[in-house]
Coordinates of C-alpha atoms in Angstrom, one line a residue:
Chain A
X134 CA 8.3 -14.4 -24.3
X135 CA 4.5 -13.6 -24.8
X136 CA 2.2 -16.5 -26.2
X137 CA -0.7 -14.4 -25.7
X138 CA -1.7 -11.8 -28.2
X139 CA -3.3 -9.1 -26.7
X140 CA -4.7 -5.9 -28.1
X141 CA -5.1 -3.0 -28.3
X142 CA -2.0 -2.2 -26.5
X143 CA -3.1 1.2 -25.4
X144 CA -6.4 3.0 -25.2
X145 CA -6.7 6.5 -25.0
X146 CA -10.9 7.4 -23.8
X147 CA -13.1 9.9 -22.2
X148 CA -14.8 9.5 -19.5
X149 CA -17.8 7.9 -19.5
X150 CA -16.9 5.6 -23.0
X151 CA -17.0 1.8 -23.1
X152 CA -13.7 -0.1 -23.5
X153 CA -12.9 -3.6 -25.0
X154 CA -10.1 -5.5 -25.2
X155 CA -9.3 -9.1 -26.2
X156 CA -6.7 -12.0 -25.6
X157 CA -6.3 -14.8 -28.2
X158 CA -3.9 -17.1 -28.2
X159 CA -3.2 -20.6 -30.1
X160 CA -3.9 -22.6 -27.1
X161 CA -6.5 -23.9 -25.7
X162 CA -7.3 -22.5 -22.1
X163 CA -9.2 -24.2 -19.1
X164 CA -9.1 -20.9 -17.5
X165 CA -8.6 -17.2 -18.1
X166 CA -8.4 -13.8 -15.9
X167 CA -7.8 -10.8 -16.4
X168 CA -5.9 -8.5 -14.0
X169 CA -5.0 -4.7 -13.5
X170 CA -1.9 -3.4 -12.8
X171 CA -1.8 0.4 -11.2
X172 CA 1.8 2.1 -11.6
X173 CA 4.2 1.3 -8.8
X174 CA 1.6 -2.2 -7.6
X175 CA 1.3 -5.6 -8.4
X176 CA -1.7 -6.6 -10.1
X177 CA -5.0 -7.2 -8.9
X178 CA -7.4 -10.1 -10.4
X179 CA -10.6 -8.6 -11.7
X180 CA -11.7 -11.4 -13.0
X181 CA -11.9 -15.3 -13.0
X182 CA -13.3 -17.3 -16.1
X183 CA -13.5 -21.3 -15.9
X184 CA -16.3 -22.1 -19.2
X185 CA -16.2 -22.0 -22.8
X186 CA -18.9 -19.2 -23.1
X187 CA -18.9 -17.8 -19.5
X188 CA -19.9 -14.4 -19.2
X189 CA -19.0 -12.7 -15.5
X190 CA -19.1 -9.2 -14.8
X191 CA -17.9 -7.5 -12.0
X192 CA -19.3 -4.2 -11.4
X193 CA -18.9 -2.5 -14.5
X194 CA -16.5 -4.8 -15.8
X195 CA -17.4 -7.9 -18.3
X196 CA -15.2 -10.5 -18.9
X197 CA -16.2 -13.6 -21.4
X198 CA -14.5 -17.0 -21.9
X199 CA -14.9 -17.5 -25.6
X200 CA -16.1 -20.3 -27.4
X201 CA -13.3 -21.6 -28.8
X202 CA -11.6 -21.5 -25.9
X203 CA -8.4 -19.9 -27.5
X204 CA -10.0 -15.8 -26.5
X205 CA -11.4 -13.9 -24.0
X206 CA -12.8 -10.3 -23.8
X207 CA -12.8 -7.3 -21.2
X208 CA -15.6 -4.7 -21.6
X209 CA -15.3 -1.5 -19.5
X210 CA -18.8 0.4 -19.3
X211 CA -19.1 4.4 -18.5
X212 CA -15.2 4.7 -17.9
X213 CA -14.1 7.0 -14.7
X214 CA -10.8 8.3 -14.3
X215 CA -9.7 5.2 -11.7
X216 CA -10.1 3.0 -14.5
X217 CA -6.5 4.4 -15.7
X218 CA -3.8 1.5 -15.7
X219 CA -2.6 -1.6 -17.6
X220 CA -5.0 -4.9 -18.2
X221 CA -3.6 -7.6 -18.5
X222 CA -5.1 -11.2 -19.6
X223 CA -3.3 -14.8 -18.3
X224 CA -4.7 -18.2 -19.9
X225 CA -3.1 -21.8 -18.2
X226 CA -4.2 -25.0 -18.7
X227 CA -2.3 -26.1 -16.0
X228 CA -4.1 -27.8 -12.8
X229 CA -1.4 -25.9 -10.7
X230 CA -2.3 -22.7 -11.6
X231 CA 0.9 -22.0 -13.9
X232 CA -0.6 -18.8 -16.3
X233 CA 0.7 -16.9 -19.4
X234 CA 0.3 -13.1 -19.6
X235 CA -0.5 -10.8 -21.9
X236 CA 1.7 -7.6 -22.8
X237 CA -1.3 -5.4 -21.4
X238 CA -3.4 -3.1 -22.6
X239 CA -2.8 0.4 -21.3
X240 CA -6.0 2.6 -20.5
X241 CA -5.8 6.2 -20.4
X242 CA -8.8 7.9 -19.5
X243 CA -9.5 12.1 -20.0
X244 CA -12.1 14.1 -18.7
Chain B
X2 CA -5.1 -9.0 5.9
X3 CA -1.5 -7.8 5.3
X4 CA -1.8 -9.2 1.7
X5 CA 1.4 -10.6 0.3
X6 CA 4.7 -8.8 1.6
X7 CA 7.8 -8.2 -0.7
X8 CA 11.1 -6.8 0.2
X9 CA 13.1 -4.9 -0.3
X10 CA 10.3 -2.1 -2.8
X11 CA 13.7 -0.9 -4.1
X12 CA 17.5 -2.6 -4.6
X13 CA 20.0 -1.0 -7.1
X14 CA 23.4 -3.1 -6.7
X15 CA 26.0 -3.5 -8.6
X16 CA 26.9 -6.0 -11.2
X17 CA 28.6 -9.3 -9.6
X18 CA 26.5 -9.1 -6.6
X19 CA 24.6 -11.1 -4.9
X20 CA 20.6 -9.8 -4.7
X21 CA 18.2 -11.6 -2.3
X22 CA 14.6 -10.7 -2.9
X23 CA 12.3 -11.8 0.3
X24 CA 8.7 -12.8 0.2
X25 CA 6.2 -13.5 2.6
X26 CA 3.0 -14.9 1.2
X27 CA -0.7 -14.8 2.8
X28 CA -1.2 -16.6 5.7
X29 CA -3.2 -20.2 4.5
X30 CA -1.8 -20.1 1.3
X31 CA -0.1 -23.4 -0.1
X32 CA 1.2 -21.9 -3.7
X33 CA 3.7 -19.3 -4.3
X34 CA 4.8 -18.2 -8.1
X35 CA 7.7 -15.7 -8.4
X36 CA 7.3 -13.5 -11.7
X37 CA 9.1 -11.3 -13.4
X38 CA 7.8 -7.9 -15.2
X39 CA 10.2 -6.3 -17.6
X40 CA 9.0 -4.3 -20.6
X41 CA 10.3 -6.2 -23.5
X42 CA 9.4 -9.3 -21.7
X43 CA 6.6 -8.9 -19.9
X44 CA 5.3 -10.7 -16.7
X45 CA 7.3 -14.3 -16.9
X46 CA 6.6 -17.1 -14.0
X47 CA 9.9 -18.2 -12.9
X48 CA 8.9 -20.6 -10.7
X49 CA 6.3 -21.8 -8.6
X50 CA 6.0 -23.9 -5.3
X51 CA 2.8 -25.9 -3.7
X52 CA 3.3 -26.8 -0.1
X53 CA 6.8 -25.5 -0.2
X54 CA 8.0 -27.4 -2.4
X55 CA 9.4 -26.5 -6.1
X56 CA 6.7 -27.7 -8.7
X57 CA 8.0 -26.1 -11.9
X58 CA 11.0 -24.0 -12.1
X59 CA 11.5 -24.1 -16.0
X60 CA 11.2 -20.0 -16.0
X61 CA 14.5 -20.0 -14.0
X62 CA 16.5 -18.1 -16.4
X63 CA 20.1 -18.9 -15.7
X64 CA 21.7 -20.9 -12.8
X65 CA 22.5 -17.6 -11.3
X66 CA 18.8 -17.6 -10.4
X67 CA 17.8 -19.8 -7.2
X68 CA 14.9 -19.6 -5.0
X69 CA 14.1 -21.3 -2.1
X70 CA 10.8 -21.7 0.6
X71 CA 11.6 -23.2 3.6
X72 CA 8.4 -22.8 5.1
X73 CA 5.1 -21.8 4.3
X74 CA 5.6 -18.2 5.3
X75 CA 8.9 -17.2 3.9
X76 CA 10.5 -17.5 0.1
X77 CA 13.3 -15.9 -1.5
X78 CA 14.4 -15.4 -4.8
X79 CA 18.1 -14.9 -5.3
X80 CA 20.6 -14.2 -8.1
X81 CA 24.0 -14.6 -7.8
X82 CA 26.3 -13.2 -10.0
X83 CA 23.6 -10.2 -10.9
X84 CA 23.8 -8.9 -14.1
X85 CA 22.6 -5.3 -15.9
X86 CA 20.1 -7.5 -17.6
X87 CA 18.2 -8.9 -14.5
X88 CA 17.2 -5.1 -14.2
X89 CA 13.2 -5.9 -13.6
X90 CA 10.2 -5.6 -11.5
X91 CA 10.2 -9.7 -9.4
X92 CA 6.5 -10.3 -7.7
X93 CA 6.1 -12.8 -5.5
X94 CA 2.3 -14.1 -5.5
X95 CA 0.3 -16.9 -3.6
X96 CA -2.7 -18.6 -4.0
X97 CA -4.7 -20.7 -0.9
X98 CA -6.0 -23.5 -4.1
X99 CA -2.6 -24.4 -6.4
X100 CA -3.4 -20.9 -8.7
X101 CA -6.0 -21.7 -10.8
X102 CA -8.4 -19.5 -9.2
X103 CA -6.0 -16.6 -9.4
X104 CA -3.7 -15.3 -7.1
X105 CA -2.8 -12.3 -5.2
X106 CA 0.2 -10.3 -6.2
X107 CA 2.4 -8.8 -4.1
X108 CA 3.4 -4.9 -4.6
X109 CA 7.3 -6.4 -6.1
X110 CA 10.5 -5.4 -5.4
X111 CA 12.2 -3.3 -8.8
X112 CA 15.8 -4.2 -9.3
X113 CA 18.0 -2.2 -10.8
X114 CA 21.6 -3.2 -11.4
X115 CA 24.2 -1.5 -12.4

């Protein structure tokens, strides 16, 4: 089951809005992503954050590793219409790579 | 780059089969997670090998679940009896570093069974 509490779970915008989401969990994480999934696909990693405090942006996407270690935090600036799907966030503190998702956040985006 | 190549997209069998998944991971990389998607569930790591061999398999639901990578460019993921409740999306994904960096999905195979 899902360790990771992630919300909102859906997001209806207009294009052209910001969008934030979060991940917290009661672990603490050496690392956290965040991924999008489009309908029918696998998803795709966004997003790669190894600090407490990190702060990485990816075009107009900005992710941050928080403090505490146990959140993290998607930002979505001047939404388009391709920026429709599910986000999802995965926090390990394994050395192997060995992640726990989040149930996703699902973006719908109007005109 | 052919990016990481599951199949079959689609299998719908009946229950008391036997359902092979296939994967074929990126060229160069050494880890490979299988995961499953399913709505109430989520995306769940079954099991993951680094350099072919099985490094964490506690996912595995049920004996009926097996998976196997006998070299570095092949995996497969099989259940056997299947079950209505093994309905799911299964990715395969691999990683050139263990996975902490992230890894690359494949596009998953959806199982329905019936």
């Amino acid at each position: 089951g899902q360790q990771l509490n992630q919300s909102p779970q859906s997001m209806f915008i207009q294009e052209g809005e910001d969008v934030s989401m979060n991940c917290t969990s009661s672990s603490i994480f050496n690392t956290w992503l965040w991924y999008k999934q489009d309908p029918g696909e696998g998803p795709v990693l966004l997003i790669a954050l190894y600090k407490a405090g990190e702060l990485t942006s990816n075009g107009r996407l900005t992710a941050q590793f928080g403090i505490t270690r146990k959140d993290s935090f998607l930002n979505i600036s001047a939404s388009i219409p391709s920026d429709v799907g599910i986000y999802f966030c995965a926090g390990s503190t394994d050395s192997w790579g060995k992640f726990q998702f989040g149930a996703g956040t699902q973006v719908v985006v109007t005109p | 780059d052919a990016g990481v190549i599951q199949s079959p997209r689609h299998e719908v069998t009946e229950m008391g089969q036997e359902v092979t998944l296939r994967c074929k991971p990126i060229s160069g990389h050494n880890s490979l997670f299988w995961y499953r998607q399913t709505m109430m569930r989520g995306l769940e790591l079954l099991i993951y090998f680094n350099n072919n061999v099985p490094i964490d398999d506690s996912g595995m639901p049920e004996d009926r679940f097996s998976a196997k990578m006998p070299n570095a460019s092949f995996s497969t993921l099989k259940i056997q009896p299947s079950e209505p409740r093994d309905s799911a999306v299964y990715f395969c994904a691999s990683s050139p570093q263990g996975g902490v960096f992230g890894y690359t999905f494949g596009s998953g195979t959806r199982l329905t069974v019936v």
